[in-house]
Short mmCIF file of C-alpha atoms in Angstrom, two decimals:
data_model
loop_
_atom_site.label_atom_id
_atom_site.label_comp_id
_atom_site.label_asym_id
_atom_site.label_seq_id
_atom_site.Cartn_x
_atom_site.Cartn_y
_atom_site.Cartn_z
CA UNK A 1 7.21 35.42 -39.01
CA UNK A 2 6.68 38.71 -40.81
CA UNK A 3 3.39 37.43 -42.24
CA UNK A 4 2.13 36.46 -38.78
CA UNK A 5 3.09 39.84 -37.31
CA UNK A 6 1.50 41.68 -40.24
CA UNK A 7 -1.76 39.72 -39.93
CA UNK A 8 -1.91 40.35 -36.17
CA UNK A 9 -1.30 44.07 -36.74
CA UNK A 10 -3.98 44.25 -39.44
CA UNK A 11 -6.48 42.45 -37.22
CA UNK A 12 -5.74 44.64 -34.19
CA UNK A 13 -5.75 47.90 -36.13
CA UNK A 14 -8.89 47.07 -38.08
CA UNK A 15 -10.67 45.95 -34.92
CA UNK A 16 -9.90 49.11 -32.97
CA UNK A 17 -10.41 51.79 -35.61
CA UNK A 18 -13.67 53.71 -35.53
CA UNK A 19 -15.00 52.95 -38.99
CA UNK A 20 -17.86 50.72 -40.07
CA UNK A 21 -17.25 48.45 -43.04
CA UNK A 22 -20.27 48.51 -45.39
CA UNK A 23 -22.40 45.39 -45.21
CA UNK A 24 -21.23 44.39 -41.73
CA UNK A 25 -24.27 45.34 -39.74
CA UNK A 26 -25.55 42.84 -37.17
CA UNK A 27 -23.78 39.53 -37.74
CA UNK A 28 -22.44 40.43 -41.17
CA UNK A 29 -18.84 40.64 -40.04
CA UNK A 30 -18.67 37.18 -38.45
CA UNK A 31 -17.25 35.57 -41.61
CA UNK A 32 -14.54 38.24 -41.59
CA UNK A 33 -13.67 37.35 -38.00
CA UNK A 34 -13.60 33.64 -38.82
CA UNK A 35 -11.47 34.14 -41.92
CA UNK A 36 -8.93 36.51 -40.36
CA UNK A 37 -8.33 34.31 -37.30
CA UNK A 38 -8.18 31.23 -39.53
CA UNK A 39 -5.51 32.95 -41.64
CA UNK A 40 -3.60 34.09 -38.54
CA UNK A 41 -3.66 30.65 -36.90
CA UNK A 42 -2.74 28.90 -40.15
CA UNK A 43 0.16 31.28 -40.78
CA UNK A 44 1.35 30.96 -37.19
CA UNK A 45 1.26 27.18 -37.31
CA UNK A 46 3.47 27.27 -40.38
CA UNK A 47 6.46 28.48 -38.41
CA UNK A 48 6.34 26.20 -35.35
CA UNK A 49 6.93 22.53 -34.65
CA UNK A 50 3.93 20.29 -34.05
CA UNK A 51 4.35 20.22 -30.27
CA UNK A 52 4.01 24.04 -30.16
CA UNK A 53 0.92 24.43 -32.35
CA UNK A 54 -1.32 24.62 -29.29
CA UNK A 55 0.62 27.70 -28.15
CA UNK A 56 -0.04 29.44 -31.47
CA UNK A 57 -3.74 28.61 -31.26
CA UNK A 58 -3.93 29.85 -27.67
CA UNK A 59 -2.18 33.09 -28.60
CA UNK A 60 -4.65 33.66 -31.42
CA UNK A 61 -7.56 33.17 -29.03
CA UNK A 62 -5.97 35.48 -26.46
CA UNK A 63 -5.45 38.15 -29.12
CA UNK A 64 -9.13 37.94 -30.03
CA UNK A 65 -10.19 38.18 -26.37
CA UNK A 66 -7.86 41.12 -25.74
CA UNK A 67 -9.24 42.97 -28.76
CA UNK A 68 -12.85 42.39 -27.70
CA UNK A 69 -12.02 43.69 -24.20
CA UNK A 70 -10.21 46.70 -25.70
CA UNK A 71 -13.18 47.45 -27.93
CA UNK A 72 -15.51 47.38 -24.94
CA UNK A 73 -13.47 49.45 -22.52
CA UNK A 74 -11.06 51.60 -24.55
CA UNK A 75 -12.97 52.72 -27.60
CA UNK A 76 -16.02 54.92 -27.87
CA UNK A 77 -17.16 53.70 -31.27
CA UNK A 78 -16.68 49.92 -30.95
CA UNK A 79 -18.01 47.36 -28.49
CA UNK A 80 -16.91 43.91 -27.49
CA UNK A 81 -19.09 41.06 -28.69
CA UNK A 82 -19.03 37.43 -27.57
CA UNK A 83 -20.27 36.43 -31.04
CA UNK A 84 -17.14 37.98 -32.55
CA UNK A 85 -15.07 35.96 -30.09
CA UNK A 86 -16.98 32.81 -31.08
CA UNK A 87 -16.27 33.51 -34.76
CA UNK A 88 -12.60 34.10 -33.92
CA UNK A 89 -12.53 30.77 -32.10
CA UNK A 90 -14.21 29.01 -35.02
CA UNK A 91 -11.47 30.30 -37.33
CA UNK A 92 -8.74 29.11 -34.96
CA UNK A 93 -10.44 25.71 -34.62
CA UNK A 94 -10.68 25.35 -38.42
CA UNK A 95 -6.95 26.08 -38.75
CA UNK A 96 -6.12 23.62 -35.98
CA UNK A 97 -8.17 20.89 -37.68
CA UNK A 98 -6.08 21.39 -40.82
CA UNK A 99 -2.62 21.52 -39.23
CA UNK A 100 -2.96 18.88 -36.54
CA UNK A 101 -1.30 15.51 -36.97
CA UNK A 102 1.95 16.61 -38.52
CA UNK A 103 0.91 19.40 -40.88
CA UNK A 104 2.46 22.20 -38.86
CA UNK A 105 5.78 23.84 -39.71
CA UNK A 106 4.66 23.88 -43.33
CA UNK A 107 6.64 27.05 -44.09
CA UNK A 108 9.90 25.15 -43.55
CA UNK A 109 8.78 22.46 -45.98
CA UNK A 110 8.00 25.07 -48.61
CA UNK A 111 11.35 26.73 -48.01
CA UNK A 112 13.16 23.39 -48.36
CA UNK A 113 11.28 22.67 -51.57
CA UNK A 114 12.16 26.08 -53.01
CA UNK A 115 15.80 25.62 -52.11
CA UNK A 116 15.92 22.37 -54.08
CA UNK A 117 14.65 24.16 -57.22
#
């Protein structure tokens, strides 16, 4: 749970700060969006049962939408971008494709395995 909260905080903070990462001019940051939301969705799915994975995925998408809205209306140096939201969604979809069909709650399996060692 700490990992999920830390990733969400890193994403939110990095998305709302007023700096420009070198090499992320037009379209260059889309892989970063995809990767960060993939990591967030994958980490979140590791701590829930299979029937709740959809909630994790929805929350990741809602976080991305909220950040894009915040960038547009509450910052002077950032702007919301539907392409960023599409990249966020692609990352969430990639994570969902991996964890669907019984691969969620993977953190518990790792914990059980470590306990047996």
